[in-house]
């Protein structure tokens, strides 16, 4: 595996590979580093489906709010490199902030509507930063396919819509969330949790499991489901709910009608999405049904 | 020359050409049609510098305000095709609105700061529409170089900055304004002018010529220059000034200091930009000095 910090050099290397492999495809896994088995699963999938696998590690300041954890976001470049190598990455792109933003960025890529709820409502400007940096990375790497974890389901929906709206020549591949044995979704932010918070954090995935059971009730409505999930999460004393939402997926709209069961003629998919704080650490999780 | 209305088919054709010409470059001229000799000069230059020349003709609804001339913007697809062919285009892309915007476009590409003055101030939202459609067209055509006329100097500055900020892998080639024998800058909107308006419209290019003379005065300041240009244009009875601006180029900021002469240590370029209405027709012109 080769590591690049320069856009020009990375592009040169990918360009050479393309010339030598005119039928080959490039798979791309953009990350913010501090890689865990969830990221490794994306890299392995990219590796299996493409001739060249590129991973980026870049903690993007543009997608953090002024009171968020940009400065203290966990970083471990050496371990990241070894996770990438072990998972089968060919090229690692790890630029400095000044390489990605050499001057004040006055251009932004905005995805409206999809971003005014869930994490977009809790973190104003977050998805503008995501859309902008992902479109920059797509232009730098020019992949055939890009791999994103469904733990950030709204991010996947936003990037799919941006790609479609802007005719980006990239296939977006959503990949399943990887979990700890007890169900907790892997996240770089899990390292912030104390032992007691870590124990109670399992309430997110358990609540989603219960939501799956409740959804089989034929007359269940979205607000009733939401209420039951909130009550379930509140049984964890350290849990402070940021949001619990039941929406259509990938459009992220309130579901039509009163009931969610498959018999109500909606046919589409439903996402149950949670954001819960434990102390200063905000965890998200979701499940998509139907 | 082949004409395409389908994104998929155009991409397929360009992809085939790329495979057959691995060292070749693609030149791209995005237009809104009703092509004149200014457009032809862009196509000829793209032809001279690239192996494949692609022209798009698309009147982009996103860049017109609610009270602007989208519906009545002049269109002549047959003549456009013959201008393209004569100038040496290989592929003409002329999509319908529903091909470019099959669903409500919720993604927008914004370039801030550069767009809050000149035409951006007179036409709110205009450059959001330009940035969005140009990035879509770049993703569809994936050219090596794109050619833009400097009559729309602010548009060139905005597209250059967007390309730089988003790392778009496209070289932007600004090309000189083509003029009528009396100096009037060619524009698709010139057809709206009555004979009397047409005669007086020459005041724009003449005012820019006078500005060039005045700029040789060592103590001239921006506001004095602006005042002289306004007085000069107002001698044309049918002219109604929208704006007269003297700014740095390409940053479009007010020049530092009191004087504009080359002796004042600024070193950078200065743009004198005009927008003047004749009846319902708004004409723009500019010159870049230094």
Coordinates of C-alpha atoms in Angstrom, one line a residue, chain A residues 7 11 19 22-23 99-114 132 135-137 139-140 142 158 161-169 251, chain B residues 7 11 19 22-23 99-114 132 135-137 139-140 142 158 161-169 251:
Chain A
X7 CA -3.6 15.6 -4.5
X11 CA -4.1 11.8 -9.1
X19 CA -3.9 3.8 -18.3
X22 CA -8.3 0.5 -19.2
X23 CA -11.0 -2.0 -18.2
X99 CA -4.0 20.5 1.0
X100 CA -7.8 20.2 0.9
X101 CA -8.6 23.8 1.7
X102 CA -5.6 25.9 0.5
X103 CA -7.7 29.0 0.6
X104 CA -11.0 29.9 2.1
X105 CA -13.6 27.6 0.5
X106 CA -16.3 29.9 -0.9
X107 CA -17.9 27.0 -2.9
X108 CA -20.4 24.8 -1.1
X109 CA -22.5 21.8 -2.2
X110 CA -25.9 21.9 -0.5
X111 CA -28.5 19.2 -0.5
X112 CA -31.8 20.7 0.7
X113 CA -34.9 19.1 2.2
X114 CA -33.1 15.8 3.1
X132 CA -18.7 19.7 -0.2
X135 CA -17.7 16.0 -4.0
X136 CA -14.1 17.3 -3.7
X137 CA -12.9 13.7 -2.9
X139 CA -13.3 14.8 -8.1
X140 CA -9.8 14.0 -6.8
X142 CA -12.7 9.9 -9.7
X158 CA -27.8 12.8 1.0
X161 CA -29.2 12.3 -3.9
X162 CA -26.3 14.7 -4.5
X163 CA -24.7 12.1 -6.9
X164 CA -28.0 11.8 -8.8
X165 CA -28.8 15.5 -8.9
X166 CA -25.3 16.5 -10.0
X167 CA -24.8 13.5 -12.4
X168 CA -21.6 12.5 -10.6
X169 CA -20.3 9.5 -12.5
X251 CA -36.6 10.6 1.1
Chain B
X7 CA -27.0 11.7 -21.0
X11 CA -21.5 9.4 -22.0
X19 CA -11.0 4.1 -25.1
X22 CA -6.2 7.0 -24.6
X23 CA -3.9 10.0 -25.0
X99 CA -33.3 15.0 -19.0
X100 CA -31.3 17.5 -16.9
X101 CA -33.7 17.8 -14.1
X102 CA -35.8 14.6 -13.9
X103 CA -36.9 15.4 -10.4
X104 CA -36.8 18.5 -8.3
X105 CA -33.2 19.4 -7.9
X106 CA -32.5 19.7 -4.2
X107 CA -28.7 19.9 -4.6
X108 CA -27.1 23.3 -5.4
X109 CA -23.6 24.4 -5.9
X110 CA -23.0 27.8 -4.4
X111 CA -20.1 30.1 -4.8
X112 CA -20.2 32.8 -2.2
X113 CA -18.5 36.2 -2.0
X114 CA -17.8 36.3 -5.8
X132 CA -25.1 23.8 -10.4
X135 CA -20.9 21.1 -12.4
X136 CA -23.7 18.8 -13.8
X137 CA -22.4 19.3 -17.4
X139 CA -19.8 15.5 -14.6
X140 CA -21.7 14.4 -17.7
X142 CA -15.9 14.9 -18.1
X158 CA -17.1 32.0 -10.5
X161 CA -13.2 29.4 -8.4
X162 CA -15.7 26.6 -8.2
X163 CA -13.4 24.4 -10.2
X164 CA -10.5 25.2 -7.9
X165 CA -12.5 24.8 -4.6
X166 CA -14.1 21.5 -5.6
X167 CA -11.0 20.1 -7.3
X168 CA -12.9 19.6 -10.5
X169 CA -10.4 17.9 -13.0
X251 CA -11.5 38.3 -6.8

